[in-house]
Each structure stands twice: as structure tokens, then as C-alpha cells.
Amino acid sequence: MTAPASAPRTPPTQRDWSWRSRHVRGLIYQVIALGVIGLALWFLAHNTLTNMRVRGIQSGFDFLTAPAGFDISEHLIPYESNDPYWMAFLVGVLNTLRVAIVGIVLTTILGTLLGIGRFSRNALVRGLCYAYVELFRNIPILLQLLMWYLFLIEALPTAGEAKSIMGLVYLGAGGLTYPVPVWGLGHGLAAVGALVGVALSYLWARSARLHF
């Protein structure tokens, strides 16, 4: 048997590095564009630093160690107004992460329920889910944020004029305020007794069904 003849190898193409080469011209244009962008950035930085120096404004990150001078109502770590700016930034990052995690979980649950509702046999549920999806999918997220801000912050009364719901819950621009029970030993024993009572009732009902 004769070995199959191998295909002839094509010689490597020699790249033309002359000015007439499109590759060379494109490379030169890219270098020129990067140089122009670099000069523009240098000019802006130099002009900004010069104006800040004339006005007595310090540049750099030394301000991070200075006292922030403002309070943050919600914080996951201890924070006071005399803490440095870097602590305020850290509190803001943690608050952002908390809101993001809660939002991801809630939107995942909501999206799953809406997706299931789109295929529901109930015409009302299917129509509501379809209308919700088609309405909000075509509204930009920035417009939705503005809408909810105007509805939840601007439209609601101030904290001193919060609306009362049955004298127990107060709704205002500051949020939703409601009473929280203070649990003690008596409340815990009552809860345990209620659970034991429910369990005994279930066992008694099951035994009655088996015997009768």
C-alpha cells in the first residue's frame, strides 16, 4: 500500500509593513487615537488639580480619616456621626448589599410566581400576570424607580402627619410604624402550650377517626 500523498503546504504569507498596508495604517491610527485620549485625560487632570490648588481644596484620600459629621439611620455595624468617612462608606456598601440580596431573593420569588401564573388555568390569574409582565417590561427601570419614589416618598405624609390605620399602624414618608410585642417568659410558655394543644388535638382527632 502506498502512503496517501499529503496536501502541499501553503507558504506563510509575508505581512506588508509598508505605509500602503491597511494593517499598518490601522495600527498607526490606533496609536494616534490613544495618544490624543491620553493627552486629553492629562489636561483634564492637570487643570482640575491646578484649580483645586488655587481654591485651597486638598486632593487625595486624606479626607477618609476625617470625621463624617452626619448620621446614617440604618446601619448593620455600629456607626456614629464622629466616625471617619471610610466607616460611612463601609456602612453604605453594607446597606447596598443588604438591599441587593433582599431584592434578588424577592424578585426571584415574584418572577417564579408570575411565570407560573402565566400558565394558570384560572383566566383571572393568567390575565393579571400577563398584564403585569407586559406593563412593567416596557417601562425603563429608571422611570420605575422615579415612579415608586414619587409614590412612596413624595405622596406620603411626613412623619408628624402619618396616616393611622385602625389606630395601630402608621404609614408615612418615614416608613411603616407598627407595634412589636415584647416577648417574655409568660409569652413563651403560652406559645409552647398552644403548640402542645394543637398537637394533642391532632392526635385525638386522628385516633377518633381510626376507632370510629
Short mmCIF file of C-alpha atoms in Angstrom, two decimals:
data_model
loop_
_atom_site.label_atom_id
_atom_site.label_comp_id
_atom_site.label_asym_id
_atom_site.label_seq_id
_atom_site.Cartn_x
_atom_site.Cartn_y
_atom_site.Cartn_z
CA MET A 1 0.00 0.00 0.00
CA THR A 2 1.21 3.42 -0.80
CA ALA A 3 1.01 6.23 1.75
CA PRO A 4 -1.50 8.90 0.86
CA ALA A 5 0.06 11.96 -0.59
CA SER A 6 -0.02 14.89 1.84
CA ALA A 7 -1.54 18.14 0.71
CA PRO A 8 1.03 20.74 -0.27
CA ARG A 9 1.65 23.29 2.44
CA THR A 10 0.90 26.86 1.59
CA PRO A 11 3.83 29.14 2.28
CA PRO A 12 3.25 31.61 5.15
CA THR A 13 2.07 34.96 3.98
CA GLN A 14 4.52 37.76 4.42
CA ARG A 15 2.93 40.75 6.14
CA ASP A 16 3.49 44.02 4.35
CA TRP A 17 4.79 46.66 6.79
CA SER A 18 4.81 49.48 4.28
CA TRP A 19 2.68 52.61 4.57
CA ARG A 20 0.36 51.25 1.90
CA SER A 21 -0.59 48.31 4.14
CA ARG A 22 -4.03 48.64 5.69
CA HIS A 23 -2.81 46.85 8.81
CA VAL A 24 0.00 49.36 9.36
CA ARG A 25 -2.28 52.34 8.79
CA GLY A 26 -4.86 50.95 11.24
CA LEU A 27 -2.16 50.42 13.87
CA ILE A 28 -0.87 53.97 13.44
CA TYR A 29 -4.39 55.40 13.70
CA GLN A 30 -4.97 53.47 16.93
CA VAL A 31 -1.72 54.76 18.43
CA ILE A 32 -2.64 58.33 17.48
CA ALA A 33 -6.13 57.94 18.97
CA LEU A 34 -4.72 56.56 22.24
CA GLY A 35 -2.24 59.42 22.37
CA VAL A 36 -4.98 62.02 21.90
CA ILE A 37 -7.11 60.40 24.62
CA GLY A 38 -4.11 60.29 26.97
CA LEU A 39 -3.32 63.97 26.37
CA ALA A 40 -6.96 64.92 26.96
CA LEU A 41 -7.03 63.00 30.26
CA TRP A 42 -3.73 64.57 31.34
CA PHE A 43 -5.04 68.06 30.51
CA LEU A 44 -8.24 67.50 32.47
CA ALA A 45 -6.39 66.10 35.49
CA HIS A 46 -3.79 68.90 35.44
CA ASN A 47 -6.45 71.59 35.05
CA THR A 48 -8.54 70.12 37.88
CA LEU A 49 -5.61 69.85 40.29
CA THR A 50 -4.49 73.40 39.46
CA ASN A 51 -7.94 74.86 40.12
CA MET A 52 -8.25 72.88 43.36
CA ARG A 53 -4.85 74.14 44.50
CA VAL A 54 -5.81 77.75 43.74
CA ARG A 55 -9.05 77.41 45.72
CA GLY A 56 -7.34 75.69 48.63
CA ILE A 57 -9.09 72.38 48.10
CA GLN A 58 -7.00 69.39 49.12
CA SER A 59 -6.84 66.39 46.84
CA GLY A 60 -6.17 62.78 47.73
CA PHE A 61 -7.76 60.37 50.16
CA ASP A 62 -6.82 62.06 53.42
CA PHE A 63 -10.46 63.00 53.96
CA LEU A 64 -11.30 59.34 54.60
CA THR A 65 -9.83 59.62 58.09
CA ALA A 66 -11.71 62.85 58.91
CA PRO A 67 -14.98 62.71 60.91
CA ALA A 68 -18.01 62.29 58.65
CA GLY A 69 -20.22 64.62 60.66
CA PHE A 70 -23.55 63.06 59.67
CA ASP A 71 -25.70 60.21 60.89
CA ILE A 72 -26.97 57.19 58.97
CA SER A 73 -30.31 55.94 60.22
CA GLU A 74 -29.89 52.33 59.11
CA HIS A 75 -26.60 50.54 59.59
CA LEU A 76 -25.55 46.93 60.03
CA ILE A 77 -22.45 47.84 62.03
CA PRO A 78 -22.11 50.39 64.85
CA TYR A 79 -21.81 53.89 63.40
CA GLU A 80 -21.90 57.42 64.84
CA SER A 81 -21.53 60.87 63.33
CA ASN A 82 -17.97 61.29 64.66
CA ASP A 83 -16.77 58.16 62.85
CA PRO A 84 -14.48 58.69 59.80
CA TYR A 85 -15.66 58.86 56.22
CA TRP A 86 -14.35 55.39 55.38
CA MET A 87 -16.68 53.97 58.02
CA ALA A 88 -19.60 55.84 56.42
CA PHE A 89 -18.64 54.39 53.01
CA LEU A 90 -18.49 50.91 54.56
CA VAL A 91 -21.94 51.35 56.08
CA GLY A 92 -23.28 52.46 52.69
CA VAL A 93 -21.74 49.45 50.94
CA LEU A 94 -23.22 47.05 53.50
CA ASN A 95 -26.64 48.68 53.20
CA THR A 96 -26.43 48.39 49.41
CA LEU A 97 -25.50 44.71 49.64
CA ARG A 98 -28.37 44.07 52.05
CA VAL A 99 -30.89 45.73 49.76
CA ALA A 100 -29.44 43.93 46.73
CA ILE A 101 -29.60 40.50 48.38
CA VAL A 102 -33.15 41.02 49.62
CA GLY A 103 -34.17 42.38 46.21
CA ILE A 104 -32.65 39.41 44.38
CA VAL A 105 -34.48 36.93 46.61
CA LEU A 106 -37.83 38.74 46.40
CA THR A 107 -37.65 39.33 42.66
CA THR A 108 -36.74 35.68 42.09
CA ILE A 109 -39.79 34.59 44.07
CA LEU A 110 -42.00 37.15 42.32
CA GLY A 111 -40.72 36.17 38.88
CA THR A 112 -41.29 32.49 39.59
CA LEU A 113 -44.85 33.12 40.77
CA LEU A 114 -45.60 35.32 37.75
CA GLY A 115 -44.14 32.74 35.39
CA ILE A 116 -46.30 30.01 36.92
CA GLY A 117 -49.32 32.31 36.90
CA ARG A 118 -48.93 32.92 33.16
CA PHE A 119 -49.77 29.24 32.60
CA SER A 120 -52.55 29.07 35.19
CA ARG A 121 -55.91 27.62 34.22
CA ASN A 122 -57.61 30.47 36.04
CA ALA A 123 -58.32 33.17 33.47
CA LEU A 124 -58.19 35.98 36.04
CA VAL A 125 -54.80 34.95 37.45
CA ARG A 126 -53.41 34.36 33.96
CA GLY A 127 -54.65 37.76 32.76
CA LEU A 128 -53.27 39.65 35.78
CA CYS A 129 -49.86 38.02 35.44
CA TYR A 130 -49.81 38.73 31.71
CA ALA A 131 -50.81 42.38 32.22
CA TYR A 132 -48.19 42.87 34.94
CA VAL A 133 -45.39 41.41 32.83
CA GLU A 134 -46.33 43.28 29.66
CA LEU A 135 -46.75 46.57 31.55
CA PHE A 136 -43.51 46.65 33.52
CA ARG A 137 -41.29 45.02 30.93
CA ASN A 138 -41.79 48.00 28.60
CA ILE A 139 -41.14 50.69 31.25
CA PRO A 140 -37.46 51.64 31.74
CA ILE A 141 -36.13 50.78 35.19
CA LEU A 142 -35.09 54.40 35.82
CA LEU A 143 -38.66 55.57 35.21
CA GLN A 144 -39.95 52.85 37.53
CA LEU A 145 -37.58 53.99 40.29
CA LEU A 146 -38.75 57.59 39.84
CA MET A 147 -42.39 56.48 39.90
CA TRP A 148 -42.00 54.47 43.11
CA TYR A 149 -40.00 57.29 44.70
CA LEU A 150 -42.71 59.84 43.96
CA PHE A 151 -45.40 57.42 45.15
CA LEU A 152 -43.72 56.20 48.33
CA ILE A 153 -41.80 59.31 49.41
CA GLU A 154 -43.37 62.43 47.95
CA ALA A 155 -47.03 61.36 48.00
CA LEU A 156 -46.99 60.05 51.58
CA PRO A 157 -47.36 62.47 54.51
CA THR A 158 -44.46 63.44 56.73
CA ALA A 159 -43.63 61.59 59.91
CA GLY A 160 -45.60 64.05 62.05
CA GLU A 161 -48.71 63.64 59.87
CA ALA A 162 -48.52 59.88 59.29
CA LYS A 163 -51.80 58.21 58.41
CA SER A 164 -53.20 55.91 61.05
CA ILE A 165 -54.62 52.52 60.08
CA MET A 166 -57.07 51.33 62.75
CA GLY A 167 -55.02 53.20 65.35
CA LEU A 168 -52.33 50.52 65.31
CA VAL A 169 -50.26 51.07 62.17
CA TYR A 170 -48.93 54.43 60.96
CA LEU A 171 -47.86 54.98 57.35
CA GLY A 172 -45.80 57.99 56.32
CA ALA A 173 -42.78 59.11 54.36
CA GLY A 174 -40.56 57.85 57.16
CA GLY A 175 -41.82 54.31 56.72
CA LEU A 176 -44.35 51.94 58.23
CA THR A 177 -44.55 52.04 62.01
CA TYR A 178 -46.29 49.26 63.91
CA PRO A 179 -46.19 47.89 67.47
CA VAL A 180 -43.98 44.91 68.20
CA PRO A 181 -44.81 42.68 71.18
CA VAL A 182 -42.16 42.35 73.85
CA TRP A 183 -41.72 38.65 74.46
CA GLY A 184 -41.18 37.44 77.99
CA LEU A 185 -41.21 34.13 79.81
CA GLY A 186 -45.00 34.08 80.03
CA HIS A 187 -45.43 34.60 76.29
CA GLY A 188 -43.01 31.77 75.51
CA LEU A 189 -44.83 29.37 77.84
CA ALA A 190 -48.16 30.36 76.29
CA ALA A 191 -46.80 29.68 72.78
CA VAL A 192 -45.46 26.28 73.86
CA GLY A 193 -48.80 25.45 75.48
CA ALA A 194 -50.65 26.41 72.30
CA LEU A 195 -48.40 24.19 70.18
CA VAL A 196 -48.84 21.28 72.59
CA GLY A 197 -52.61 21.80 72.49
CA VAL A 198 -52.66 21.76 68.68
CA ALA A 199 -50.56 18.58 68.62
CA LEU A 200 -52.80 16.83 71.17
CA SER A 201 -55.93 17.88 69.25
CA TYR A 202 -54.49 16.46 66.03
CA LEU A 203 -53.57 13.17 67.71
CA TRP A 204 -57.01 12.91 69.34
CA ALA A 205 -58.81 13.58 66.05
CA ARG A 206 -56.65 11.00 64.25
CA SER A 207 -57.31 8.41 66.94
CA ALA A 208 -61.04 9.10 66.79
CA ARG A 209 -61.10 8.55 63.02
CA LEU A 210 -59.29 5.24 63.38
CA HIS A 211 -61.65 3.88 66.06
CA PHE A 212 -64.91 5.19 64.69
#
